[in-house]
Amino acid sequence: MAKPYSIGRDCRITFLWNGQRIDIRDVTSFVASQETQALRANPLNGTPLEFNVPNGWRGSFQIARANAALDNLIAAIETSYWNAGIIGSGIIYQYITEADGTTSTWEYNNVSVNLQNDTWQADHMIHQKIQFFASTRVKIS
């Protein structure tokens, strides 16, 4: 029997920063929300009109920490900024296995990131959360 709906396991994430793949092995969640800017007209002779103009994507992903990849990335971003005033950008690829067996691929471009959550506790798995902003999301396949 074919599966009728998408489930969380149907999603895979690949993250590139300045053209290099970042080894984020165990992504445990991924969230992306479209941002828009509302443009509004209030005609004297009619009802209000509103148009939502695309204005990027904001989201986050969480990993179960298996290595220092995200810590190293954040350190490299900070060092690059403080030493040369340069902030790079990344690309996120989201691969979704659809219910019919096909794969949808989405590319988030001009990604900026910040490490949101890095909580360490005794006898707990360490989960790190990255928030991101992307200029666009483009369908690749």
PDB file of C-alpha atoms in Angstrom:
ATOM      1  CA  MET A   1       0.000   0.000   0.000  1.00  0.00           C
ATOM      2  CA  ALA A   2       1.301   3.434  -0.944  1.00  0.00           C
ATOM      3  CA  LYS A   3       1.588   6.038   1.755  1.00  0.00           C
ATOM      4  CA  PRO A   4      -1.148   8.658   1.429  1.00  0.00           C
ATOM      5  CA  TYR A   5       0.601  11.609   3.135  1.00  0.00           C
ATOM      6  CA  SER A   6       3.990  13.177   3.725  1.00  0.00           C
ATOM      7  CA  ILE A   7       5.605  12.410   7.061  1.00  0.00           C
ATOM      8  CA  GLY A   8       8.640  13.976   8.735  1.00  0.00           C
ATOM      9  CA  ARG A   9      10.954  11.209   7.561  1.00  0.00           C
ATOM     10  CA  ASP A  10      10.199  12.217   3.963  1.00  0.00           C
ATOM     11  CA  CYS A  11      12.361  15.353   4.304  1.00  0.00           C
ATOM     12  CA  ARG A  12      16.142  15.600   3.971  1.00  0.00           C
ATOM     13  CA  ILE A  13      18.251  18.768   4.335  1.00  0.00           C
ATOM     14  CA  THR A  14      21.635  19.647   2.822  1.00  0.00           C
ATOM     15  CA  PHE A  15      23.363  22.874   3.867  1.00  0.00           C
ATOM     16  CA  LEU A  16      26.104  24.684   1.929  1.00  0.00           C
ATOM     17  CA  TRP A  17      28.021  27.724   3.157  1.00  0.00           C
ATOM     18  CA  ASN A  18      30.178  29.680   0.712  1.00  0.00           C
ATOM     19  CA  GLY A  19      29.991  26.685  -1.623  1.00  0.00           C
ATOM     20  CA  GLN A  20      31.132  24.095   0.941  1.00  0.00           C
ATOM     21  CA  ARG A  21      28.878  21.423   2.390  1.00  0.00           C
ATOM     22  CA  ILE A  22      28.387  21.607   6.158  1.00  0.00           C
ATOM     23  CA  ASP A  23      28.142  18.152   7.733  1.00  0.00           C
ATOM     24  CA  ILE A  24      24.851  18.442   9.621  1.00  0.00           C
ATOM     25  CA  ARG A  25      24.305  14.738   9.998  1.00  0.00           C
ATOM     26  CA  ASP A  26      21.160  14.377  12.068  1.00  0.00           C
ATOM     27  CA  VAL A  27      18.582  17.055  11.295  1.00  0.00           C
ATOM     28  CA  THR A  28      15.676  16.473  13.691  1.00  0.00           C
ATOM     29  CA  SER A  29      13.358  19.276  12.558  1.00  0.00           C
ATOM     30  CA  PHE A  30      13.032  21.839   9.778  1.00  0.00           C
ATOM     31  CA  VAL A  31      10.682  24.828   9.623  1.00  0.00           C
ATOM     32  CA  ALA A  32      10.329  27.384   6.820  1.00  0.00           C
ATOM     33  CA  SER A  33       7.789  30.197   6.534  1.00  0.00           C
ATOM     34  CA  GLN A  34       7.276  32.589   3.660  1.00  0.00           C
ATOM     35  CA  GLU A  35       7.477  36.252   4.556  1.00  0.00           C
ATOM     36  CA  THR A  36       5.486  38.841   2.639  1.00  0.00           C
ATOM     37  CA  GLN A  37       5.037  42.582   2.655  1.00  0.00           C
ATOM     38  CA  ALA A  38       1.427  43.688   2.491  1.00  0.00           C
ATOM     39  CA  LEU A  39       0.631  46.488   0.045  1.00  0.00           C
ATOM     40  CA  ARG A  40      -2.769  47.983   0.596  1.00  0.00           C
ATOM     41  CA  ALA A  41      -5.106  50.279  -1.298  1.00  0.00           C
ATOM     42  CA  ASN A  42      -8.247  51.837   0.145  1.00  0.00           C
ATOM     43  CA  PRO A  43     -10.202  53.131  -2.854  1.00  0.00           C
ATOM     44  CA  LEU A  44     -12.768  55.828  -2.127  1.00  0.00           C
ATOM     45  CA  ASN A  45     -15.306  54.031  -4.306  1.00  0.00           C
ATOM     46  CA  GLY A  46     -14.748  50.405  -3.302  1.00  0.00           C
ATOM     47  CA  THR A  47     -13.602  47.833  -0.840  1.00  0.00           C
ATOM     48  CA  PRO A  48     -10.022  47.660   0.462  1.00  0.00           C
ATOM     49  CA  LEU A  49      -7.506  45.717  -1.602  1.00  0.00           C
ATOM     50  CA  GLU A  50      -4.366  44.021  -0.366  1.00  0.00           C
ATOM     51  CA  PHE A  51      -1.498  42.427  -2.252  1.00  0.00           C
ATOM     52  CA  ASN A  52       1.146  40.299  -0.566  1.00  0.00           C
ATOM     53  CA  VAL A  53       4.573  40.800  -2.128  1.00  0.00           C
ATOM     54  CA  PRO A  54       7.102  37.979  -1.535  1.00  0.00           C
ATOM     55  CA  ASN A  55       9.715  39.120   0.981  1.00  0.00           C
ATOM     56  CA  GLY A  56      11.961  36.114   1.654  1.00  0.00           C
ATOM     57  CA  TRP A  57      11.771  33.026   3.833  1.00  0.00           C
ATOM     58  CA  ARG A  58      12.513  32.661   7.525  1.00  0.00           C
ATOM     59  CA  GLY A  59      12.967  29.382   9.306  1.00  0.00           C
ATOM     60  CA  SER A  60      15.015  27.112  11.486  1.00  0.00           C
ATOM     61  CA  PHE A  61      16.406  23.644  11.699  1.00  0.00           C
ATOM     62  CA  GLN A  62      17.521  21.608  14.649  1.00  0.00           C
ATOM     63  CA  ILE A  63      20.159  18.901  14.785  1.00  0.00           C
ATOM     64  CA  ALA A  64      21.213  16.275  17.260  1.00  0.00           C
ATOM     65  CA  ARG A  65      24.853  17.331  17.722  1.00  0.00           C
ATOM     66  CA  ALA A  66      27.147  14.642  16.304  1.00  0.00           C
ATOM     67  CA  ASN A  67      30.166  16.853  15.558  1.00  0.00           C
ATOM     68  CA  ALA A  68      31.406  20.438  15.788  1.00  0.00           C
ATOM     69  CA  ALA A  69      30.234  21.412  12.268  1.00  0.00           C
ATOM     70  CA  LEU A  70      27.757  24.114  13.327  1.00  0.00           C
ATOM     71  CA  ASP A  71      30.046  25.491  16.039  1.00  0.00           C
ATOM     72  CA  ASN A  72      32.886  25.666  13.509  1.00  0.00           C
ATOM     73  CA  LEU A  73      30.629  27.415  10.978  1.00  0.00           C
ATOM     74  CA  ILE A  74      29.501  30.078  13.475  1.00  0.00           C
ATOM     75  CA  ALA A  75      33.120  30.634  14.583  1.00  0.00           C
ATOM     76  CA  ALA A  76      34.221  30.998  10.939  1.00  0.00           C
ATOM     77  CA  ILE A  77      31.426  33.513  10.217  1.00  0.00           C
ATOM     78  CA  GLU A  78      32.410  35.598  13.250  1.00  0.00           C
ATOM     79  CA  THR A  79      36.121  35.443  12.417  1.00  0.00           C
ATOM     80  CA  SER A  80      35.502  36.411   8.788  1.00  0.00           C
ATOM     81  CA  TYR A  81      33.426  39.382   9.884  1.00  0.00           C
ATOM     82  CA  TRP A  82      35.807  40.663  12.573  1.00  0.00           C
ATOM     83  CA  ASN A  83      38.962  40.154  10.490  1.00  0.00           C
ATOM     84  CA  ALA A  84      37.757  41.339   7.083  1.00  0.00           C
ATOM     85  CA  GLY A  85      34.223  42.663   7.423  1.00  0.00           C
ATOM     86  CA  ILE A  86      32.925  39.815   5.252  1.00  0.00           C
ATOM     87  CA  ILE A  87      29.772  37.820   5.875  1.00  0.00           C
ATOM     88  CA  GLY A  88      29.201  34.944   3.506  1.00  0.00           C
ATOM     89  CA  SER A  89      25.942  33.298   2.601  1.00  0.00           C
ATOM     90  CA  GLY A  90      24.617  29.819   2.190  1.00  0.00           C
ATOM     91  CA  ILE A  91      22.174  27.614   0.353  1.00  0.00           C
ATOM     92  CA  ILE A  92      19.787  25.113   1.898  1.00  0.00           C
ATOM     93  CA  TYR A  93      18.461  22.239  -0.183  1.00  0.00           C
ATOM     94  CA  GLN A  94      15.291  20.532   0.995  1.00  0.00           C
ATOM     95  CA  TYR A  95      14.498  17.150  -0.564  1.00  0.00           C
ATOM     96  CA  ILE A  96      10.980  15.804  -0.024  1.00  0.00           C
ATOM     97  CA  THR A  97       9.976  12.294  -1.026  1.00  0.00           C
ATOM     98  CA  GLU A  98       6.375  12.728  -2.120  1.00  0.00           C
ATOM     99  CA  ALA A  99       3.620  10.187  -1.436  1.00  0.00           C
ATOM    100  CA  ASP A 100       3.748   9.058  -5.089  1.00  0.00           C
ATOM    101  CA  GLY A 101       7.493   8.275  -4.822  1.00  0.00           C
ATOM    102  CA  THR A 102       8.766  11.342  -6.712  1.00  0.00           C
ATOM    103  CA  THR A 103      11.165  13.820  -5.120  1.00  0.00           C
ATOM    104  CA  SER A 104      10.562  17.569  -4.816  1.00  0.00           C
ATOM    105  CA  THR A 105      13.711  19.642  -4.377  1.00  0.00           C
ATOM    106  CA  TRP A 106      13.633  23.190  -3.006  1.00  0.00           C
ATOM    107  CA  GLU A 107      16.610  25.581  -2.927  1.00  0.00           C
ATOM    108  CA  TYR A 108      16.727  28.402  -0.360  1.00  0.00           C
ATOM    109  CA  ASN A 109      19.159  31.096  -1.600  1.00  0.00           C
ATOM    110  CA  ASN A 110      21.261  33.832   0.029  1.00  0.00           C
ATOM    111  CA  VAL A 111      20.874  32.236   3.436  1.00  0.00           C
ATOM    112  CA  SER A 112      22.091  33.979   6.581  1.00  0.00           C
ATOM    113  CA  VAL A 113      22.199  32.065   9.859  1.00  0.00           C
ATOM    114  CA  ASN A 114      22.502  32.419  13.616  1.00  0.00           C
ATOM    115  CA  LEU A 115      22.941  29.787  16.304  1.00  0.00           C
ATOM    116  CA  GLN A 116      19.775  30.104  18.364  1.00  0.00           C
ATOM    117  CA  ASN A 117      20.015  27.343  20.913  1.00  0.00           C
ATOM    118  CA  ASP A 118      23.051  25.479  22.216  1.00  0.00           C
ATOM    119  CA  THR A 119      21.958  24.041  25.584  1.00  0.00           C
ATOM    120  CA  TRP A 120      24.251  21.617  27.392  1.00  0.00           C
ATOM    121  CA  GLN A 121      22.915  19.428  30.206  1.00  0.00           C
ATOM    122  CA  ALA A 122      24.288  16.354  31.938  1.00  0.00           C
ATOM    123  CA  ASP A 123      22.962  13.060  30.567  1.00  0.00           C
ATOM    124  CA  HIS A 124      21.032  14.697  27.717  1.00  0.00           C
ATOM    125  CA  MET A 125      21.558  14.694  23.968  1.00  0.00           C
ATOM    126  CA  ILE A 126      22.720  18.078  22.764  1.00  0.00           C
ATOM    127  CA  HIS A 127      20.394  19.689  20.233  1.00  0.00           C
ATOM    128  CA  GLN A 128      21.454  22.787  18.342  1.00  0.00           C
ATOM    129  CA  LYS A 129      19.012  25.104  16.604  1.00  0.00           C
ATOM    130  CA  ILE A 130      19.913  27.362  13.706  1.00  0.00           C
ATOM    131  CA  GLN A 131      17.619  30.160  12.573  1.00  0.00           C
ATOM    132  CA  PHE A 132      17.915  31.313   8.977  1.00  0.00           C
ATOM    133  CA  PHE A 133      16.691  33.890   6.523  1.00  0.00           C
ATOM    134  CA  ALA A 134      16.683  33.167   2.789  1.00  0.00           C
ATOM    135  CA  SER A 135      16.031  35.671   0.017  1.00  0.00           C
ATOM    136  CA  THR A 136      14.166  33.168  -2.149  1.00  0.00           C
ATOM    137  CA  ARG A 137      12.935  29.580  -2.329  1.00  0.00           C
ATOM    138  CA  VAL A 138      13.167  28.063  -5.798  1.00  0.00           C
ATOM    139  CA  LYS A 139      11.740  24.744  -6.996  1.00  0.00           C
ATOM    140  CA  ILE A 140      14.569  22.709  -8.550  1.00  0.00           C
ATOM    141  CA  SER A 141      12.629  19.511  -9.315  1.00  0.00           C
TER     142      SER A 141
END
